[in-house]
């Protein structure tokens, strides 16, 4: 048995798999802001699974930048109290088995590349527009090599000689800070969505230039709400992208809230093969 997890800045999802082909119905709960409480949450799930069968290993995606040796969070805007805590060793000593840590968005991207909207493509770019903006490049069904991580949401865009990160311009948090409204409460025909679509297209255009994917998969709450229209973004990217002969296929993510669990399951196979 292997435990798979997706520890996001807002919610955590935990499940287990016996065959690395499918996983059981996940447990979903709010992510504790305190590391000690988060560790206890994971350990409690381990205890539950151990009562069924021996846990041989764990793969967990965590919100933030993972250390080069994949042992802990270096920086996490949403989980600052988890930073520099030795999550890998804390879990390894508890299960006496392998523990694999990865960025949560990278695992979602891997899940979409293997099981979701990117299935059948060898070069996949995944970008999530949600509370924040993140992304990952998947090469031949594996998370591409990187030093620290992929951070397309922190690319800078100049507006009237002032620099903003893409995340400030298009994320749910950024929209709320600029409008004073929860994006969920903003009507689909509000002019703000035209502006968000424009800035999203600029940022995604840059990401396409940097990563050169065959398909761009878009996920996250802002995208999945349908207030930000993918067809409109695609049209804008088509107008912006003049260097490449064509734009990549652009698709909406298909695995809803569980892409990270699919990705964690697939990631374990990398280390077992």
Tab-separated table of N, CA and C in Angstrom, residues 116-272:
chain	number	residue	atom	x	y	z
A	116	UNK	N	-5.203	12.828	-17.620
A	116	UNK	CA	-6.213	13.838	-17.907
A	116	UNK	C	-6.101	14.474	-19.277
A	117	UNK	N	-6.208	15.804	-19.301
A	117	UNK	CA	-6.294	16.538	-20.567
A	117	UNK	C	-5.029	16.459	-21.406
A	118	UNK	N	-3.884	16.167	-20.778
A	118	UNK	CA	-2.627	16.086	-21.521
A	118	UNK	C	-2.262	14.694	-21.978
A	119	UNK	N	-3.143	13.739	-21.739
A	119	UNK	CA	-2.859	12.348	-22.109
A	119	UNK	C	-2.632	12.240	-23.617
A	120	UNK	N	-1.539	11.567	-24.001
A	120	UNK	CA	-1.223	11.400	-25.413
A	120	UNK	C	-0.221	12.408	-25.945
A	121	UNK	N	0.138	13.414	-25.134
A	121	UNK	CA	1.136	14.414	-25.530
A	121	UNK	C	2.442	14.154	-24.773
A	122	UNK	N	3.586	14.322	-25.462
A	122	UNK	CA	4.858	14.101	-24.777
A	122	UNK	C	5.395	15.361	-24.101
A	123	UNK	N	4.950	16.533	-24.520
A	123	UNK	CA	5.380	17.790	-23.892
A	123	UNK	C	4.145	18.556	-23.430
A	124	UNK	N	3.971	18.623	-22.116
A	124	UNK	CA	2.765	19.220	-21.536
A	124	UNK	C	3.158	20.363	-20.610
A	125	UNK	N	2.518	21.500	-20.778
A	125	UNK	CA	2.628	22.590	-19.804
A	125	UNK	C	1.308	22.657	-19.050
A	126	UNK	N	1.396	22.653	-17.736
A	126	UNK	CA	0.195	22.785	-16.904
A	126	UNK	C	0.294	24.092	-16.138
A	127	UNK	N	-0.760	24.885	-16.179
A	127	UNK	CA	-0.818	26.137	-15.415
A	127	UNK	C	-2.141	26.189	-14.671
A	128	UNK	N	-2.072	26.472	-13.388
A	128	UNK	CA	-3.272	26.622	-12.576
A	128	UNK	C	-3.474	28.089	-12.223
A	129	UNK	N	-4.687	28.568	-12.407
A	129	UNK	CA	-5.068	29.923	-12.000
A	129	UNK	C	-6.145	29.758	-10.945
A	130	UNK	N	-5.758	29.954	-9.719
A	130	UNK	CA	-6.648	29.704	-8.586
A	130	UNK	C	-6.380	30.762	-7.525
A	131	UNK	N	-6.264	30.362	-6.262
A	131	UNK	CA	-5.886	31.302	-5.202
A	131	UNK	C	-4.592	31.995	-5.583
A	132	UNK	N	-3.665	31.217	-6.142
A	132	UNK	CA	-2.430	31.733	-6.708
A	132	UNK	C	-2.318	31.271	-8.147
A	133	UNK	N	-1.114	31.406	-8.709
A	133	UNK	CA	-0.841	30.917	-10.063
A	133	UNK	C	0.424	30.068	-10.005
A	134	UNK	N	0.334	28.850	-10.499
A	134	UNK	CA	1.489	27.961	-10.520
A	134	UNK	C	1.507	27.170	-11.805
A	135	UNK	N	2.516	26.334	-11.947
A	135	UNK	CA	2.579	25.539	-13.162
A	135	UNK	C	3.736	24.568	-13.150
A	136	UNK	N	3.790	23.733	-14.172
A	136	UNK	CA	4.864	22.754	-14.305
A	136	UNK	C	4.967	22.303	-15.751
A	137	UNK	N	6.161	21.859	-16.111
A	137	UNK	CA	6.410	21.294	-17.445
A	137	UNK	C	6.604	19.793	-17.294
A	138	UNK	N	5.852	19.027	-18.053
A	138	UNK	CA	5.917	17.572	-17.991
A	138	UNK	C	6.484	17.059	-19.309
A	139	UNK	N	7.576	16.310	-19.223
A	139	UNK	CA	8.276	15.813	-20.403
A	139	UNK	C	8.235	14.287	-20.401
A	140	UNK	N	7.559	13.711	-21.385
A	140	UNK	CA	7.447	12.256	-21.485
A	140	UNK	C	6.954	11.624	-20.189
A	141	UNK	N	5.880	12.173	-19.668
A	141	UNK	CA	5.178	11.654	-18.494
A	141	UNK	C	6.024	11.686	-17.223
A	142	UNK	N	6.965	12.631	-17.183
A	142	UNK	CA	7.751	12.856	-15.974
A	142	UNK	C	7.873	14.360	-15.747
A	143	UNK	N	7.895	14.762	-14.474
A	143	UNK	CA	8.108	16.170	-14.153
A	143	UNK	C	9.496	16.556	-14.643
A	144	UNK	N	9.573	17.612	-15.429
A	144	UNK	CA	10.842	17.994	-16.044
A	144	UNK	C	11.859	18.405	-14.981
A	145	UNK	N	13.142	18.281	-15.338
A	145	UNK	CA	14.210	18.666	-14.421
A	145	UNK	C	14.133	20.152	-14.110
A	146	UNK	N	14.457	20.485	-12.866
A	146	UNK	CA	14.521	21.875	-12.443
A	146	UNK	C	15.419	21.944	-11.215
A	147	UNK	N	15.861	23.156	-10.883
A	147	UNK	CA	16.713	23.335	-9.707
A	147	UNK	C	15.847	23.424	-8.460
A	148	UNK	N	15.013	24.452	-8.379
A	148	UNK	CA	14.087	24.584	-7.253
A	148	UNK	C	12.654	24.255	-7.662
A	149	UNK	N	12.193	24.861	-8.724
A	149	UNK	CA	10.808	24.609	-9.102
A	149	UNK	C	10.402	25.457	-10.288
A	150	UNK	N	9.141	25.341	-10.647
A	150	UNK	CA	8.555	26.139	-11.723
A	150	UNK	C	7.655	27.194	-11.087
A	151	UNK	N	7.831	28.448	-11.468
A	151	UNK	CA	7.023	29.518	-10.875
A	151	UNK	C	6.534	30.496	-11.942
A	152	UNK	N	5.708	30.040	-12.884
A	152	UNK	CA	5.211	30.955	-13.922
A	152	UNK	C	4.349	32.078	-13.365
A	153	UNK	N	3.765	31.877	-12.193
A	153	UNK	CA	2.928	32.914	-11.595
A	153	UNK	C	3.700	34.113	-11.096
A	154	UNK	N	5.028	33.962	-10.979
A	154	UNK	CA	5.841	35.073	-10.479
A	154	UNK	C	6.604	35.790	-11.591
A	155	UNK	N	6.289	35.463	-12.855
A	155	UNK	CA	6.841	36.265	-13.946
A	155	UNK	C	6.288	37.680	-13.828
A	156	UNK	N	7.076	38.650	-14.252
A	156	UNK	CA	6.701	40.056	-14.092
A	156	UNK	C	6.129	40.627	-15.386
A	157	UNK	N	5.080	41.404	-15.237
A	157	UNK	CA	4.430	42.079	-16.359
A	157	UNK	C	4.376	43.570	-16.039
A	158	UNK	N	4.781	44.394	-16.996
A	158	UNK	CA	4.817	45.842	-16.787
A	158	UNK	C	3.509	46.480	-17.257
A	159	UNK	N	2.915	47.270	-16.368
A	159	UNK	CA	1.707	48.024	-16.696
A	159	UNK	C	1.944	49.476	-16.296
A	160	UNK	N	1.977	50.351	-17.293
A	160	UNK	CA	2.228	51.777	-17.037
A	160	UNK	C	3.492	51.972	-16.210
A	161	UNK	N	4.558	51.271	-16.617
A	161	UNK	CA	5.879	51.364	-15.986
A	161	UNK	C	5.911	50.847	-14.548
A	162	UNK	N	4.909	50.093	-14.149
A	162	UNK	CA	4.908	49.464	-12.827
A	162	UNK	C	4.870	47.949	-13.013
A	163	UNK	N	5.703	47.249	-12.233
A	163	UNK	CA	5.811	45.803	-12.376
A	163	UNK	C	4.839	45.070	-11.458
A	164	UNK	N	4.166	44.078	-12.036
A	164	UNK	CA	3.267	43.210	-11.281
A	164	UNK	C	3.596	41.764	-11.632
A	165	UNK	N	3.428	40.873	-10.668
A	165	UNK	CA	3.533	39.454	-11.004
A	165	UNK	C	2.234	39.026	-11.675
A	166	UNK	N	2.320	37.980	-12.486
A	166	UNK	CA	1.111	37.443	-13.116
A	166	UNK	C	0.097	37.058	-12.046
A	167	UNK	N	0.584	36.511	-10.948
A	167	UNK	CA	-0.300	36.104	-9.857
A	167	UNK	C	-1.084	37.285	-9.294
A	168	UNK	N	-0.443	38.437	-9.171
A	168	UNK	CA	-1.142	39.628	-8.676
A	168	UNK	C	-2.270	40.047	-9.612
A	169	UNK	N	-2.111	39.770	-10.887
A	169	UNK	CA	-3.059	40.266	-11.888
A	169	UNK	C	-4.231	39.332	-12.142
A	170	UNK	N	-4.017	38.008	-12.008
A	170	UNK	CA	-5.071	37.089	-12.464
A	170	UNK	C	-5.537	36.074	-11.426
A	171	UNK	N	-4.827	35.917	-10.325
A	171	UNK	CA	-5.238	34.922	-9.330
A	171	UNK	C	-6.482	35.385	-8.577
A	172	UNK	N	-7.137	34.439	-7.920
A	172	UNK	CA	-8.297	34.797	-7.110
A	172	UNK	C	-7.951	35.816	-6.051
A	173	UNK	N	-6.789	35.638	-5.418
A	173	UNK	CA	-6.338	36.585	-4.395
A	173	UNK	C	-6.091	37.952	-5.002
A	174	UNK	N	-5.427	37.976	-6.159
A	174	UNK	CA	-5.133	39.244	-6.820
A	174	UNK	C	-6.387	39.967	-7.267
A	175	UNK	N	-7.352	39.222	-7.801
A	175	UNK	CA	-8.619	39.830	-8.229
A	175	UNK	C	-9.340	40.443	-7.037
A	176	UNK	N	-9.341	39.740	-5.918
A	176	UNK	CA	-10.027	40.254	-4.728
A	176	UNK	C	-9.343	41.501	-4.188
A	177	UNK	N	-8.016	41.526	-4.229
A	177	UNK	CA	-7.284	42.695	-3.742
A	177	UNK	C	-7.544	43.911	-4.621
A	178	UNK	N	-7.705	43.697	-5.922
A	178	UNK	CA	-7.908	44.817	-6.839
A	178	UNK	C	-9.343	45.305	-6.873
A	179	UNK	N	-10.293	44.408	-6.661
A	179	UNK	CA	-11.708	44.784	-6.785
A	179	UNK	C	-12.427	44.901	-5.449
A	180	UNK	N	-11.841	44.294	-4.419
A	180	UNK	CA	-12.526	44.259	-3.125
A	180	UNK	C	-13.651	43.251	-3.083
A	181	UNK	N	-13.741	42.395	-4.115
A	181	UNK	CA	-14.816	41.404	-4.190
A	181	UNK	C	-14.235	39.998	-4.294
A	182	UNK	N	-14.930	39.059	-3.690
A	182	UNK	CA	-14.588	37.659	-3.882
A	182	UNK	C	-14.896	37.290	-5.337
A	183	UNK	N	-13.934	36.707	-6.068
A	183	UNK	CA	-14.193	36.358	-7.472
A	183	UNK	C	-15.444	35.504	-7.668
A	184	UNK	N	-15.798	34.714	-6.667
A	184	UNK	CA	-17.000	33.883	-6.771
A	184	UNK	C	-18.265	34.728	-6.868
A	185	UNK	N	-18.178	35.970	-6.339
A	185	UNK	CA	-19.348	36.850	-6.321
A	185	UNK	C	-19.397	37.798	-7.518
A	186	UNK	N	-18.361	37.781	-8.350
A	186	UNK	CA	-18.317	38.672	-9.511
A	186	UNK	C	-19.025	38.002	-10.687
A	187	UNK	N	-19.962	38.693	-11.292
A	187	UNK	CA	-20.759	38.113	-12.378
A	187	UNK	C	-19.896	37.850	-13.618
A	188	UNK	N	-20.254	36.838	-14.393
A	188	UNK	CA	-19.466	36.483	-15.578
A	188	UNK	C	-19.334	37.608	-16.599
A	189	UNK	N	-20.318	38.529	-16.654
A	189	UNK	CA	-20.258	39.598	-17.651
A	189	UNK	C	-19.577	40.856	-17.127
A	190	UNK	N	-18.995	40.795	-15.926
A	190	UNK	CA	-18.283	41.947	-15.369
A	190	UNK	C	-17.032	42.225	-16.209
A	191	UNK	N	-16.711	43.508	-16.399
A	191	UNK	CA	-15.575	43.902	-17.241
A	191	UNK	C	-14.240	43.393	-16.708
A	192	UNK	N	-14.161	43.072	-15.429
A	192	UNK	CA	-12.905	42.608	-14.845
A	192	UNK	C	-12.414	41.336	-15.531
A	193	UNK	N	-13.348	40.492	-15.998
A	193	UNK	CA	-12.936	39.223	-16.599
A	193	UNK	C	-12.254	39.426	-17.945
A	194	UNK	N	-12.628	40.472	-18.669
A	194	UNK	CA	-11.943	40.800	-19.924
A	194	UNK	C	-10.498	41.186	-19.631
A	195	UNK	N	-10.308	41.958	-18.564
A	195	UNK	CA	-8.968	42.377	-18.159
A	195	UNK	C	-8.140	41.182	-17.695
A	196	UNK	N	-8.748	40.319	-16.901
A	196	UNK	CA	-8.049	39.129	-16.410
A	196	UNK	C	-7.681	38.212	-17.574
A	197	UNK	N	-8.566	38.086	-18.549
A	197	UNK	CA	-8.277	37.267	-19.731
A	197	UNK	C	-7.071	37.820	-20.489
A	198	UNK	N	-7.002	39.144	-20.622
A	198	UNK	CA	-5.889	39.772	-21.342
A	198	UNK	C	-4.564	39.504	-20.641
A	199	UNK	N	-4.532	39.714	-19.325
A	199	UNK	CA	-3.290	39.491	-18.585
A	199	UNK	C	-2.928	38.001	-18.550
A	200	UNK	N	-3.939	37.144	-18.467
A	200	UNK	CA	-3.682	35.699	-18.505
A	200	UNK	C	-3.046	35.312	-19.833
A	201	UNK	N	-3.574	35.863	-20.919
A	201	UNK	CA	-3.047	35.553	-22.249
A	201	UNK	C	-1.592	35.990	-22.381
A	202	UNK	N	-1.263	37.161	-21.834
A	202	UNK	CA	0.123	37.642	-21.891
A	202	UNK	C	1.043	36.694	-21.123
A	203	UNK	N	0.642	36.341	-19.912
A	203	UNK	CA	1.464	35.450	-19.101
A	203	UNK	C	1.597	34.062	-19.706
A	204	UNK	N	0.504	33.538	-20.238
A	204	UNK	CA	0.547	32.211	-20.845
A	204	UNK	C	1.345	32.223	-22.149
A	205	UNK	N	1.271	33.319	-22.886
A	205	UNK	CA	2.097	33.490	-24.088
A	205	UNK	C	3.568	33.377	-23.719
A	206	UNK	N	3.970	34.056	-22.642
A	206	UNK	CA	5.365	33.996	-22.204
A	206	UNK	C	5.749	32.577	-21.794
A	207	UNK	N	4.848	31.909	-21.090
A	207	UNK	CA	5.115	30.544	-20.637
A	207	UNK	C	5.258	29.592	-21.821
A	208	UNK	N	4.440	29.776	-22.844
A	208	UNK	CA	4.561	28.961	-24.058
A	208	UNK	C	5.930	29.175	-24.705
A	209	UNK	N	6.395	30.424	-24.744
A	209	UNK	CA	7.711	30.712	-25.319
A	209	UNK	C	8.817	30.033	-24.524
A	210	UNK	N	8.699	30.027	-23.201
A	210	UNK	CA	9.747	29.457	-22.347
A	210	UNK	C	9.746	27.929	-22.367
A	211	UNK	N	8.564	27.321	-22.402
A	211	UNK	CA	8.454	25.866	-22.246
A	211	UNK	C	8.185	25.120	-23.549
A	212	UNK	N	7.689	25.802	-24.574
A	212	UNK	CA	7.435	25.217	-25.893
A	212	UNK	C	6.692	23.878	-25.825
A	213	UNK	N	5.502	23.870	-25.216
A	213	UNK	CA	4.755	22.617	-25.084
A	213	UNK	C	3.939	22.293	-26.337
A	214	UNK	N	3.505	21.039	-26.418
A	214	UNK	CA	2.568	20.649	-27.474
A	214	UNK	C	1.127	20.865	-27.034
A	215	UNK	N	0.912	20.877	-25.727
A	215	UNK	CA	-0.416	21.179	-25.197
A	215	UNK	C	-0.254	21.987	-23.915
A	216	UNK	N	-1.118	22.961	-23.747
A	216	UNK	CA	-1.179	23.758	-22.526
A	216	UNK	C	-2.477	23.401	-21.821
A	217	UNK	N	-2.368	22.848	-20.618
A	217	UNK	CA	-3.539	22.464	-19.836
A	217	UNK	C	-3.753	23.508	-18.749
A	218	UNK	N	-4.960	24.049	-18.684
A	218	UNK	CA	-5.289	25.095	-17.719
A	218	UNK	C	-6.237	24.552	-16.664
A	219	UNK	N	-5.892	24.765	-15.399
A	219	UNK	CA	-6.729	24.313	-14.296
A	219	UNK	C	-6.820	25.365	-13.213
A	220	UNK	N	-7.399	24.982	-12.086
A	220	UNK	CA	-7.559	25.906	-10.970
A	220	UNK	C	-8.953	26.490	-10.914
A	221	UNK	N	-9.307	26.982	-9.744
A	221	UNK	CA	-10.665	27.445	-9.497
A	221	UNK	C	-11.139	28.561	-10.401
A	222	UNK	N	-10.257	29.505	-10.736
A	222	UNK	CA	-10.662	30.628	-11.593
A	222	UNK	C	-10.997	30.125	-12.996
A	223	UNK	N	-10.195	29.195	-13.504
A	223	UNK	CA	-10.453	28.612	-14.826
A	223	UNK	C	-11.704	27.747	-14.806
A	224	UNK	N	-11.806	26.881	-13.820
A	224	UNK	CA	-12.907	25.915	-13.792
A	224	UNK	C	-14.251	26.568	-13.480
A	225	UNK	N	-14.225	27.817	-12.990
A	225	UNK	CA	-15.486	28.520	-12.724
A	225	UNK	C	-16.195	28.931	-14.007
A	226	UNK	N	-15.470	28.913	-15.122
A	226	UNK	CA	-15.983	29.295	-16.448
A	226	UNK	C	-16.204	30.801	-16.602
A	227	UNK	N	-15.827	31.581	-15.592
A	227	UNK	CA	-15.924	33.036	-15.750
A	227	UNK	C	-14.782	33.558	-16.623
A	228	UNK	N	-13.680	32.849	-16.585
A	228	UNK	CA	-12.540	33.173	-17.442
A	228	UNK	C	-12.578	32.201	-18.617
A	229	UNK	N	-12.947	32.702	-19.777
A	229	UNK	CA	-13.219	31.854	-20.931
A	229	UNK	C	-11.928	31.425	-21.638
A	230	UNK	N	-11.712	30.113	-21.727
A	230	UNK	CA	-10.505	29.595	-22.369
A	230	UNK	C	-10.459	29.970	-23.851
A	231	UNK	N	-11.591	29.951	-24.528
A	231	UNK	CA	-11.597	30.294	-25.953
A	231	UNK	C	-11.147	31.731	-26.187
A	232	UNK	N	-11.527	32.626	-25.280
A	232	UNK	CA	-11.108	34.025	-25.408
A	232	UNK	C	-9.601	34.147	-25.180
A	233	UNK	N	-9.099	33.435	-24.177
A	233	UNK	CA	-7.663	33.448	-23.904
A	233	UNK	C	-6.902	32.872	-25.100
A	234	UNK	N	-7.416	31.794	-25.645
A	234	UNK	CA	-6.776	31.154	-26.798
A	234	UNK	C	-6.699	32.107	-27.984
A	235	UNK	N	-7.760	32.842	-28.223
A	235	UNK	CA	-7.773	33.805	-29.329
A	235	UNK	C	-6.725	34.898	-29.108
A	236	UNK	N	-6.622	35.381	-27.878
A	236	UNK	CA	-5.634	36.418	-27.568
A	236	UNK	C	-4.211	35.893	-27.725
A	237	UNK	N	-3.962	34.656	-27.283
A	237	UNK	CA	-2.632	34.066	-27.437
A	237	UNK	C	-2.295	33.928	-28.916
A	238	UNK	N	-3.276	33.537	-29.713
A	238	UNK	CA	-3.085	33.396	-31.159
A	238	UNK	C	-2.604	34.718	-31.763
A	239	UNK	N	-3.138	35.828	-31.281
A	239	UNK	CA	-2.753	37.145	-31.789
A	239	UNK	C	-1.368	37.560	-31.293
A	240	UNK	N	-1.011	37.126	-30.077
A	240	UNK	CA	0.263	37.533	-29.483
A	240	UNK	C	1.445	36.713	-29.988
A	241	UNK	N	1.227	35.432	-30.231
A	241	UNK	CA	2.329	34.518	-30.522
A	241	UNK	C	2.712	34.588	-32.001
A	242	UNK	N	3.793	35.294	-32.285
A	242	UNK	CA	4.224	35.464	-33.677
A	242	UNK	C	5.547	34.747	-33.952
A	243	UNK	N	6.222	34.260	-32.926
A	243	UNK	CA	7.523	33.614	-33.109
A	243	UNK	C	7.362	32.174	-33.588
A	244	UNK	N	6.441	31.437	-32.985
A	244	UNK	CA	6.203	30.046	-33.371
A	244	UNK	C	5.186	29.988	-34.514
A	245	UNK	N	5.272	28.959	-35.358
A	245	UNK	CA	4.337	28.868	-36.497
A	245	UNK	C	2.898	28.601	-36.084
A	246	UNK	N	2.695	28.052	-34.887
A	246	UNK	CA	1.337	27.796	-34.404
A	246	UNK	C	1.342	27.740	-32.884
A	247	UNK	N	0.179	27.935	-32.294
A	247	UNK	CA	0.085	27.832	-30.844
A	247	UNK	C	-0.161	26.369	-30.473
A	248	UNK	N	0.199	25.979	-29.252
A	248	UNK	CA	-0.092	24.606	-28.833
A	248	UNK	C	-1.591	24.415	-28.637
A	249	UNK	N	-2.015	23.171	-28.567
A	249	UNK	CA	-3.390	22.906	-28.162
A	249	UNK	C	-3.579	23.460	-26.750
A	250	UNK	N	-4.736	24.017	-26.478
A	250	UNK	CA	-5.029	24.577	-25.157
A	250	UNK	C	-6.301	23.913	-24.641
A	251	UNK	N	-6.192	23.253	-23.488
A	251	UNK	CA	-7.306	22.474	-22.963
A	251	UNK	C	-7.552	22.778	-21.489
A	252	UNK	N	-8.769	22.540	-21.082
A	252	UNK	CA	-9.134	22.678	-19.673
A	252	UNK	C	-8.802	21.373	-18.940
A	253	UNK	N	-8.303	21.496	-17.712
A	253	UNK	CA	-7.978	20.323	-16.901
A	253	UNK	C	-9.210	19.440	-16.711
A	254	UNK	N	-8.979	18.131	-16.596
A	254	UNK	CA	-10.084	17.174	-16.548
A	254	UNK	C	-10.225	16.449	-15.212
A	255	UNK	N	-9.242	16.566	-14.319
A	255	UNK	CA	-9.239	15.727	-13.117
A	255	UNK	C	-9.771	16.439	-11.880
A	256	UNK	N	-10.408	17.585	-12.085
A	256	UNK	CA	-11.055	18.334	-10.990
A	256	UNK	C	-10.072	18.552	-9.840
A	257	UNK	N	-10.473	18.199	-8.623
A	257	UNK	CA	-9.655	18.475	-7.441
A	257	UNK	C	-8.660	17.371	-7.118
A	258	UNK	N	-8.606	16.328	-7.949
A	258	UNK	CA	-7.810	15.165	-7.572
A	258	UNK	C	-6.629	14.900	-8.505
A	259	UNK	N	-6.266	15.893	-9.311
A	259	UNK	CA	-5.114	15.738	-10.196
A	259	UNK	C	-3.831	15.456	-9.442
A	260	UNK	N	-3.677	16.068	-8.262
A	260	UNK	CA	-2.474	15.858	-7.467
A	260	UNK	C	-2.340	14.435	-6.971
A	261	UNK	N	-3.458	13.786	-6.690
A	261	UNK	CA	-3.423	12.391	-6.243
A	261	UNK	C	-3.048	11.469	-7.404
A	262	UNK	N	-3.602	11.738	-8.579
A	262	UNK	CA	-3.197	10.975	-9.760
A	262	UNK	C	-1.701	11.164	-10.025
A	263	UNK	N	-1.238	12.405	-9.889
A	263	UNK	CA	0.173	12.685	-10.122
A	263	UNK	C	1.072	12.012	-9.102
A	264	UNK	N	0.665	12.016	-7.828
A	264	UNK	CA	1.455	11.362	-6.784
A	264	UNK	C	1.562	9.866	-7.050
A	265	UNK	N	0.464	9.270	-7.475
A	265	UNK	CA	0.458	7.841	-7.790
A	265	UNK	C	1.432	7.540	-8.930
A	266	UNK	N	1.414	8.382	-9.958
A	266	UNK	CA	2.316	8.194	-11.092
A	266	UNK	C	3.766	8.449	-10.692
A	267	UNK	N	3.994	9.434	-9.815
A	267	UNK	CA	5.354	9.806	-9.401
A	267	UNK	C	6.033	8.648	-8.674
A	268	UNK	N	5.280	7.899	-7.890
A	268	UNK	CA	5.845	6.747	-7.184
A	268	UNK	C	6.423	5.748	-8.182
A	269	UNK	N	5.745	5.563	-9.307
A	269	UNK	CA	6.214	4.604	-10.317
A	269	UNK	C	7.607	4.969	-10.829
A	270	UNK	N	7.905	6.281	-10.878
A	270	UNK	CA	9.212	6.736	-11.352
A	270	UNK	C	10.329	6.182	-10.483
A	271	UNK	N	10.090	6.133	-9.186
A	271	UNK	CA	11.131	5.682	-8.260
A	271	UNK	C	11.180	4.159	-8.140
A	272	UNK	N	10.105	3.493	-8.519
A	272	UNK	CA	10.079	2.033	-8.435
A	272	UNK	C	10.605	1.369	-9.701
